[in-house]
């Protein structure tokens, strides 16, 4: 058993949707959430700048003696997870766009993946698409994460944005390939139906649970854990 906290980081607020999934599955764990307070998000940055910002977040979490770290960002996972696992001894859990379950559910339908431009150009992402097969269309969204960040307290303002995306892409299944986009999940579900919208948050939470269980690192606490928030 291991009562040290679990670290979670993201470019902003998108990772909170992953934190919710982890807490739902592992409520007795303590969490430290670190976000990047610098403007702009990571999805439109170059790889060098993404690496710098990711490393800043990870350094803050390592200084807190976390037992595992969740990269609650598809862009960070696609660009940096391999390097983080190579450089650090503790487990790193990444996010993967839920293309596999979407293709399994709609093998003959049009599967549209919404993601950031940085994710869309990564070899790791293209390897995933090649493994999944199916009729998959990638739709990079240069500004959507920033719009969500600005409207977190007025998400109703994004309903028209969701309607426009669906009208343009006309998907049979929609994959939310950025954790920020999960804040819009309710709007997409209203338009398409809940069974046609996919994200990777639950998969990341289950992977975290599996890694901690296999390593005997689950918390021994009988009480609900807490969350500490920080930024870099």
PDB file of C-alpha atoms in Angstrom:
ATOM      1  CA  UNK A   1       0.000   0.000   0.000  1.00  0.00           C
ATOM      2  CA  UNK A   2       1.135   3.545  -0.701  1.00  0.00           C
ATOM      3  CA  UNK A   3      -0.539   6.667   0.672  1.00  0.00           C
ATOM      4  CA  UNK A   4       1.481   9.143  -1.376  1.00  0.00           C
ATOM      5  CA  UNK A   5      -0.573  11.357  -3.730  1.00  0.00           C
ATOM      6  CA  UNK A   6      -1.232  10.870  -7.430  1.00  0.00           C
ATOM      7  CA  UNK A   7      -0.127  13.751  -9.646  1.00  0.00           C
ATOM      8  CA  UNK A   8      -2.245  15.022 -12.530  1.00  0.00           C
ATOM      9  CA  UNK A   9      -1.238  17.788 -14.929  1.00  0.00           C
ATOM     10  CA  UNK A  10      -2.680  19.623 -17.909  1.00  0.00           C
ATOM     11  CA  UNK A  11      -2.276  22.825 -19.895  1.00  0.00           C
ATOM     12  CA  UNK A  12      -5.263  24.302 -18.067  1.00  0.00           C
ATOM     13  CA  UNK A  13      -8.675  23.074 -16.945  1.00  0.00           C
ATOM     14  CA  UNK A  14      -9.187  20.187 -19.366  1.00  0.00           C
ATOM     15  CA  UNK A  15      -7.469  17.735 -17.049  1.00  0.00           C
ATOM     16  CA  UNK A  16     -10.161  18.352 -14.448  1.00  0.00           C
ATOM     17  CA  UNK A  17     -12.370  16.037 -16.499  1.00  0.00           C
ATOM     18  CA  UNK A  18      -9.707  13.333 -16.086  1.00  0.00           C
ATOM     19  CA  UNK A  19      -9.410  14.101 -12.374  1.00  0.00           C
ATOM     20  CA  UNK A  20     -13.156  13.511 -12.046  1.00  0.00           C
ATOM     21  CA  UNK A  21     -12.843  10.125 -13.775  1.00  0.00           C
ATOM     22  CA  UNK A  22      -9.946   9.099 -11.536  1.00  0.00           C
ATOM     23  CA  UNK A  23     -11.705  10.174  -8.350  1.00  0.00           C
ATOM     24  CA  UNK A  24     -14.852   8.302  -9.359  1.00  0.00           C
ATOM     25  CA  UNK A  25     -12.835   5.091  -9.718  1.00  0.00           C
ATOM     26  CA  UNK A  26     -10.270   5.697  -6.956  1.00  0.00           C
ATOM     27  CA  UNK A  27     -12.006   7.910  -4.381  1.00  0.00           C
ATOM     28  CA  UNK A  28      -9.692   7.092  -1.466  1.00  0.00           C
ATOM     29  CA  UNK A  29      -6.607   8.416  -3.227  1.00  0.00           C
ATOM     30  CA  UNK A  30      -5.174  11.898  -2.682  1.00  0.00           C
ATOM     31  CA  UNK A  31      -4.467  13.957  -5.792  1.00  0.00           C
ATOM     32  CA  UNK A  32      -2.317  16.941  -6.707  1.00  0.00           C
ATOM     33  CA  UNK A  33      -3.460  18.807  -9.814  1.00  0.00           C
ATOM     34  CA  UNK A  34      -0.961  21.092 -11.539  1.00  0.00           C
ATOM     35  CA  UNK A  35      -1.968  23.304 -14.453  1.00  0.00           C
ATOM     36  CA  UNK A  36      -0.050  25.690 -16.685  1.00  0.00           C
ATOM     37  CA  UNK A  37      -1.072  29.232 -15.815  1.00  0.00           C
ATOM     38  CA  UNK A  38       0.480  30.657 -18.982  1.00  0.00           C
ATOM     39  CA  UNK A  39      -1.993  31.680 -21.659  1.00  0.00           C
ATOM     40  CA  UNK A  40      -2.622  29.872 -24.903  1.00  0.00           C
ATOM     41  CA  UNK A  41      -2.769  26.174 -24.089  1.00  0.00           C
ATOM     42  CA  UNK A  42      -0.416  23.626 -25.654  1.00  0.00           C
ATOM     43  CA  UNK A  43      -2.238  22.407 -28.742  1.00  0.00           C
ATOM     44  CA  UNK A  44      -0.907  25.086 -31.095  1.00  0.00           C
ATOM     45  CA  UNK A  45       2.653  25.253 -29.712  1.00  0.00           C
ATOM     46  CA  UNK A  46       5.810  23.790 -31.217  1.00  0.00           C
ATOM     47  CA  UNK A  47       7.204  20.574 -29.727  1.00  0.00           C
ATOM     48  CA  UNK A  48      10.042  22.373 -27.933  1.00  0.00           C
ATOM     49  CA  UNK A  49       7.690  24.716 -26.087  1.00  0.00           C
ATOM     50  CA  UNK A  50       5.300  21.865 -25.233  1.00  0.00           C
ATOM     51  CA  UNK A  51       8.227  19.918 -23.774  1.00  0.00           C
ATOM     52  CA  UNK A  52       9.269  22.882 -21.624  1.00  0.00           C
ATOM     53  CA  UNK A  53       5.787  23.416 -20.232  1.00  0.00           C
ATOM     54  CA  UNK A  54       5.194  19.716 -19.614  1.00  0.00           C
ATOM     55  CA  UNK A  55       8.532  19.431 -17.821  1.00  0.00           C
ATOM     56  CA  UNK A  56       7.648  22.395 -15.604  1.00  0.00           C
ATOM     57  CA  UNK A  57       4.422  20.695 -14.526  1.00  0.00           C
ATOM     58  CA  UNK A  58       6.115  17.345 -13.963  1.00  0.00           C
ATOM     59  CA  UNK A  59       8.911  18.927 -11.931  1.00  0.00           C
ATOM     60  CA  UNK A  60       6.313  20.487  -9.632  1.00  0.00           C
ATOM     61  CA  UNK A  61       4.634  17.097  -9.128  1.00  0.00           C
ATOM     62  CA  UNK A  62       7.879  15.220  -8.548  1.00  0.00           C
ATOM     63  CA  UNK A  63       8.783  17.712  -5.821  1.00  0.00           C
ATOM     64  CA  UNK A  64       5.571  16.589  -4.044  1.00  0.00           C
ATOM     65  CA  UNK A  65       6.704  12.928  -3.962  1.00  0.00           C
ATOM     66  CA  UNK A  66       3.859  11.646  -6.127  1.00  0.00           C
ATOM     67  CA  UNK A  67       3.649   7.876  -6.542  1.00  0.00           C
ATOM     68  CA  UNK A  68       2.298   8.104 -10.110  1.00  0.00           C
ATOM     69  CA  UNK A  69       1.549  10.867 -12.601  1.00  0.00           C
ATOM     70  CA  UNK A  70      -1.321  11.171 -15.069  1.00  0.00           C
ATOM     71  CA  UNK A  71      -0.659  13.283 -18.163  1.00  0.00           C
ATOM     72  CA  UNK A  72      -4.247  14.491 -18.423  1.00  0.00           C
ATOM     73  CA  UNK A  73      -3.687  15.920 -21.881  1.00  0.00           C
ATOM     74  CA  UNK A  74      -3.719  14.183 -25.248  1.00  0.00           C
ATOM     75  CA  UNK A  75      -1.174  16.653 -26.650  1.00  0.00           C
ATOM     76  CA  UNK A  76       1.253  16.072 -23.771  1.00  0.00           C
ATOM     77  CA  UNK A  77       0.836  12.315 -24.094  1.00  0.00           C
ATOM     78  CA  UNK A  78       1.408  12.268 -27.838  1.00  0.00           C
ATOM     79  CA  UNK A  79       4.506  14.452 -27.644  1.00  0.00           C
ATOM     80  CA  UNK A  80       6.159  13.648 -24.299  1.00  0.00           C
ATOM     81  CA  UNK A  81       4.969  10.444 -22.613  1.00  0.00           C
ATOM     82  CA  UNK A  82       7.779   8.265 -23.997  1.00  0.00           C
ATOM     83  CA  UNK A  83      10.451  10.687 -22.767  1.00  0.00           C
ATOM     84  CA  UNK A  84       8.823  11.025 -19.347  1.00  0.00           C
ATOM     85  CA  UNK A  85       8.703   7.259 -18.896  1.00  0.00           C
ATOM     86  CA  UNK A  86      12.347   7.008 -19.939  1.00  0.00           C
ATOM     87  CA  UNK A  87      13.559   9.775 -17.635  1.00  0.00           C
ATOM     88  CA  UNK A  88      11.487   9.048 -14.503  1.00  0.00           C
ATOM     89  CA  UNK A  89      11.169   5.884 -12.443  1.00  0.00           C
ATOM     90  CA  UNK A  90       7.562   6.318 -11.313  1.00  0.00           C
ATOM     91  CA  UNK A  91       4.570   5.267 -13.470  1.00  0.00           C
ATOM     92  CA  UNK A  92       3.227   7.746 -16.041  1.00  0.00           C
ATOM     93  CA  UNK A  93      -0.318   7.269 -17.333  1.00  0.00           C
ATOM     94  CA  UNK A  94      -1.195   8.942 -20.616  1.00  0.00           C
ATOM     95  CA  UNK A  95      -4.371   9.845 -22.488  1.00  0.00           C
ATOM     96  CA  UNK A  96      -5.239   8.286 -25.820  1.00  0.00           C
ATOM     97  CA  UNK A  97      -8.096   9.438 -28.063  1.00  0.00           C
ATOM     98  CA  UNK A  98     -10.829   6.800 -27.861  1.00  0.00           C
ATOM     99  CA  UNK A  99     -10.551   5.852 -31.535  1.00  0.00           C
ATOM    100  CA  UNK A 100     -10.522   2.091 -30.855  1.00  0.00           C
ATOM    101  CA  UNK A 101     -13.911   1.908 -29.088  1.00  0.00           C
ATOM    102  CA  UNK A 102     -15.429   4.319 -31.597  1.00  0.00           C
ATOM    103  CA  UNK A 103     -14.334   2.199 -34.565  1.00  0.00           C
ATOM    104  CA  UNK A 104     -15.471  -0.991 -32.805  1.00  0.00           C
ATOM    105  CA  UNK A 105     -18.901   0.526 -32.222  1.00  0.00           C
ATOM    106  CA  UNK A 106     -19.192   1.999 -35.735  1.00  0.00           C
ATOM    107  CA  UNK A 107     -16.996  -0.179 -37.988  1.00  0.00           C
ATOM    108  CA  UNK A 108     -18.699   1.032 -41.163  1.00  0.00           C
ATOM    109  CA  UNK A 109     -19.523   4.574 -40.057  1.00  0.00           C
ATOM    110  CA  UNK A 110     -17.651   7.851 -40.272  1.00  0.00           C
ATOM    111  CA  UNK A 111     -15.584   8.363 -37.099  1.00  0.00           C
ATOM    112  CA  UNK A 112     -14.414  11.946 -36.610  1.00  0.00           C
ATOM    113  CA  UNK A 113     -11.594  12.698 -34.175  1.00  0.00           C
ATOM    114  CA  UNK A 114     -11.481  16.232 -32.788  1.00  0.00           C
ATOM    115  CA  UNK A 115      -7.977  17.055 -31.560  1.00  0.00           C
ATOM    116  CA  UNK A 116      -5.406  19.826 -31.321  1.00  0.00           C
ATOM    117  CA  UNK A 117      -3.037  20.577 -34.204  1.00  0.00           C
ATOM    118  CA  UNK A 118      -0.091  19.363 -32.104  1.00  0.00           C
ATOM    119  CA  UNK A 119      -1.735  15.992 -31.488  1.00  0.00           C
ATOM    120  CA  UNK A 120      -2.714  15.654 -35.152  1.00  0.00           C
ATOM    121  CA  UNK A 121       0.894  15.823 -36.358  1.00  0.00           C
ATOM    122  CA  UNK A 122       2.397  13.282 -33.925  1.00  0.00           C
ATOM    123  CA  UNK A 123       3.652   9.889 -35.131  1.00  0.00           C
ATOM    124  CA  UNK A 124       2.193   8.260 -31.999  1.00  0.00           C
ATOM    125  CA  UNK A 125      -1.272   9.479 -33.007  1.00  0.00           C
ATOM    126  CA  UNK A 126      -0.903   8.295 -36.603  1.00  0.00           C
ATOM    127  CA  UNK A 127       0.259   4.889 -35.363  1.00  0.00           C
ATOM    128  CA  UNK A 128      -2.967   4.660 -33.354  1.00  0.00           C
ATOM    129  CA  UNK A 129      -5.058   5.502 -36.409  1.00  0.00           C
ATOM    130  CA  UNK A 130      -3.244   2.903 -38.495  1.00  0.00           C
ATOM    131  CA  UNK A 131      -3.894   0.228 -35.852  1.00  0.00           C
ATOM    132  CA  UNK A 132      -7.602   1.041 -35.596  1.00  0.00           C
ATOM    133  CA  UNK A 133      -8.523   1.020 -39.270  1.00  0.00           C
ATOM    134  CA  UNK A 134     -12.066   2.089 -40.080  1.00  0.00           C
ATOM    135  CA  UNK A 135     -13.277   5.253 -41.773  1.00  0.00           C
ATOM    136  CA  UNK A 136     -11.579   7.826 -39.538  1.00  0.00           C
ATOM    137  CA  UNK A 137     -11.392  11.560 -40.255  1.00  0.00           C
ATOM    138  CA  UNK A 138      -9.087  13.795 -38.201  1.00  0.00           C
ATOM    139  CA  UNK A 139     -10.380  17.311 -37.563  1.00  0.00           C
ATOM    140  CA  UNK A 140      -7.770  19.542 -35.835  1.00  0.00           C
ATOM    141  CA  UNK A 141      -9.303  22.382 -33.825  1.00  0.00           C
ATOM    142  CA  UNK A 142      -6.799  25.267 -33.492  1.00  0.00           C
ATOM    143  CA  UNK A 143      -8.858  27.398 -31.076  1.00  0.00           C
ATOM    144  CA  UNK A 144     -11.503  25.154 -29.493  1.00  0.00           C
ATOM    145  CA  UNK A 145      -9.590  24.429 -26.257  1.00  0.00           C
ATOM    146  CA  UNK A 146      -8.997  28.140 -25.719  1.00  0.00           C
ATOM    147  CA  UNK A 147     -12.693  28.902 -26.295  1.00  0.00           C
ATOM    148  CA  UNK A 148     -13.625  26.299 -23.710  1.00  0.00           C
ATOM    149  CA  UNK A 149     -11.099  27.670 -21.224  1.00  0.00           C
ATOM    150  CA  UNK A 150     -12.611  31.139 -21.611  1.00  0.00           C
ATOM    151  CA  UNK A 151     -16.191  29.868 -21.191  1.00  0.00           C
ATOM    152  CA  UNK A 152     -15.854  27.396 -18.315  1.00  0.00           C
ATOM    153  CA  UNK A 153     -18.462  29.291 -16.302  1.00  0.00           C
ATOM    154  CA  UNK A 154     -20.767  29.747 -19.296  1.00  0.00           C
ATOM    155  CA  UNK A 155     -20.591  26.486 -21.218  1.00  0.00           C
ATOM    156  CA  UNK A 156     -23.987  27.158 -22.762  1.00  0.00           C
ATOM    157  CA  UNK A 157     -22.214  29.647 -25.024  1.00  0.00           C
ATOM    158  CA  UNK A 158     -20.501  26.687 -26.710  1.00  0.00           C
ATOM    159  CA  UNK A 159     -23.677  24.909 -27.817  1.00  0.00           C
ATOM    160  CA  UNK A 160     -23.627  26.676 -31.184  1.00  0.00           C
ATOM    161  CA  UNK A 161     -19.957  25.716 -31.573  1.00  0.00           C
ATOM    162  CA  UNK A 162     -20.904  22.059 -31.090  1.00  0.00           C
ATOM    163  CA  UNK A 163     -23.747  22.379 -33.592  1.00  0.00           C
ATOM    164  CA  UNK A 164     -21.405  23.916 -36.179  1.00  0.00           C
ATOM    165  CA  UNK A 165     -18.812  21.165 -35.758  1.00  0.00           C
ATOM    166  CA  UNK A 166     -21.414  18.433 -36.211  1.00  0.00           C
ATOM    167  CA  UNK A 167     -22.942  20.200 -39.204  1.00  0.00           C
ATOM    168  CA  UNK A 168     -19.571  20.435 -40.949  1.00  0.00           C
ATOM    169  CA  UNK A 169     -18.204  16.977 -40.054  1.00  0.00           C
ATOM    170  CA  UNK A 170     -21.465  14.944 -40.129  1.00  0.00           C
ATOM    171  CA  UNK A 171     -20.012  12.108 -38.006  1.00  0.00           C
ATOM    172  CA  UNK A 172     -21.552   8.783 -37.147  1.00  0.00           C
ATOM    173  CA  UNK A 173     -19.264   8.776 -34.090  1.00  0.00           C
ATOM    174  CA  UNK A 174     -17.326  11.640 -32.526  1.00  0.00           C
ATOM    175  CA  UNK A 175     -14.080  11.188 -30.580  1.00  0.00           C
ATOM    176  CA  UNK A 176     -13.148  14.002 -28.191  1.00  0.00           C
ATOM    177  CA  UNK A 177      -9.361  13.871 -28.520  1.00  0.00           C
ATOM    178  CA  UNK A 178      -8.601  16.692 -26.080  1.00  0.00           C
ATOM    179  CA  UNK A 179      -9.589  16.682 -22.424  1.00  0.00           C
ATOM    180  CA  UNK A 180     -10.919  20.238 -22.745  1.00  0.00           C
ATOM    181  CA  UNK A 181     -13.468  19.044 -25.293  1.00  0.00           C
ATOM    182  CA  UNK A 182     -15.083  16.794 -22.683  1.00  0.00           C
ATOM    183  CA  UNK A 183     -16.602  19.930 -21.159  1.00  0.00           C
ATOM    184  CA  UNK A 184     -18.704  20.084 -24.352  1.00  0.00           C
ATOM    185  CA  UNK A 185     -19.710  16.430 -24.204  1.00  0.00           C
ATOM    186  CA  UNK A 186     -23.276  17.200 -23.089  1.00  0.00           C
ATOM    187  CA  UNK A 187     -23.882  19.368 -26.156  1.00  0.00           C
ATOM    188  CA  UNK A 188     -22.481  16.759 -28.533  1.00  0.00           C
ATOM    189  CA  UNK A 189     -24.593  14.067 -26.860  1.00  0.00           C
ATOM    190  CA  UNK A 190     -27.737  16.148 -27.257  1.00  0.00           C
ATOM    191  CA  UNK A 191     -27.044  16.471 -30.985  1.00  0.00           C
ATOM    192  CA  UNK A 192     -25.725  12.988 -31.784  1.00  0.00           C
ATOM    193  CA  UNK A 193     -26.815  10.748 -28.893  1.00  0.00           C
ATOM    194  CA  UNK A 194     -24.724   9.583 -25.948  1.00  0.00           C
ATOM    195  CA  UNK A 195     -23.718   6.334 -27.654  1.00  0.00           C
ATOM    196  CA  UNK A 196     -22.016   8.239 -30.476  1.00  0.00           C
ATOM    197  CA  UNK A 197     -19.624  10.371 -28.389  1.00  0.00           C
ATOM    198  CA  UNK A 198     -16.340   8.948 -27.056  1.00  0.00           C
ATOM    199  CA  UNK A 199     -13.471  10.179 -24.878  1.00  0.00           C
ATOM    200  CA  UNK A 200     -10.438   8.571 -23.273  1.00  0.00           C
ATOM    201  CA  UNK A 201     -10.900   9.695 -19.673  1.00  0.00           C
ATOM    202  CA  UNK A 202     -12.397   6.465 -18.365  1.00  0.00           C
ATOM    203  CA  UNK A 203      -9.677   4.431 -20.047  1.00  0.00           C
ATOM    204  CA  UNK A 204      -6.963   6.512 -18.389  1.00  0.00           C
ATOM    205  CA  UNK A 205      -8.600   6.098 -14.978  1.00  0.00           C
ATOM    206  CA  UNK A 206      -8.863   2.335 -15.429  1.00  0.00           C
ATOM    207  CA  UNK A 207      -5.229   2.157 -16.528  1.00  0.00           C
ATOM    208  CA  UNK A 208      -4.186   4.109 -13.430  1.00  0.00           C
ATOM    209  CA  UNK A 209      -6.154   1.713 -11.226  1.00  0.00           C
ATOM    210  CA  UNK A 210      -4.548  -1.291 -12.928  1.00  0.00           C
ATOM    211  CA  UNK A 211      -0.997   0.043 -12.565  1.00  0.00           C
ATOM    212  CA  UNK A 212      -1.449   0.912  -8.892  1.00  0.00           C
ATOM    213  CA  UNK A 213      -3.102  -2.436  -8.155  1.00  0.00           C
ATOM    214  CA  UNK A 214      -0.407  -4.472  -9.883  1.00  0.00           C
ATOM    215  CA  UNK A 215       2.322  -2.549  -8.026  1.00  0.00           C
ATOM    216  CA  UNK A 216       0.523  -2.728  -4.653  1.00  0.00           C
ATOM    217  CA  UNK A 217       0.454   1.082  -4.565  1.00  0.00           C
ATOM    218  CA  UNK A 218      -3.200   1.731  -3.775  1.00  0.00           C
ATOM    219  CA  UNK A 219      -3.972   3.928  -0.789  1.00  0.00           C
ATOM    220  CA  UNK A 220      -4.699   2.149   2.482  1.00  0.00           C
ATOM    221  CA  UNK A 221      -6.999   4.963   3.630  1.00  0.00           C
ATOM    222  CA  UNK A 222     -10.635   4.228   4.433  1.00  0.00           C
ATOM    223  CA  UNK A 223     -11.599   7.876   3.966  1.00  0.00           C
ATOM    224  CA  UNK A 224     -12.290   9.826   0.799  1.00  0.00           C
ATOM    225  CA  UNK A 225      -9.110  11.495  -0.384  1.00  0.00           C
ATOM    226  CA  UNK A 226      -8.578  15.159  -1.151  1.00  0.00           C
ATOM    227  CA  UNK A 227      -7.263  17.281  -3.997  1.00  0.00           C
ATOM    228  CA  UNK A 228      -4.564  19.946  -3.874  1.00  0.00           C
ATOM    229  CA  UNK A 229      -4.355  22.448  -6.717  1.00  0.00           C
ATOM    230  CA  UNK A 230      -1.261  24.275  -7.974  1.00  0.00           C
ATOM    231  CA  UNK A 231      -0.020  25.972 -11.114  1.00  0.00           C
ATOM    232  CA  UNK A 232       3.263  26.769 -12.843  1.00  0.00           C
TER     233      UNK A 232
END
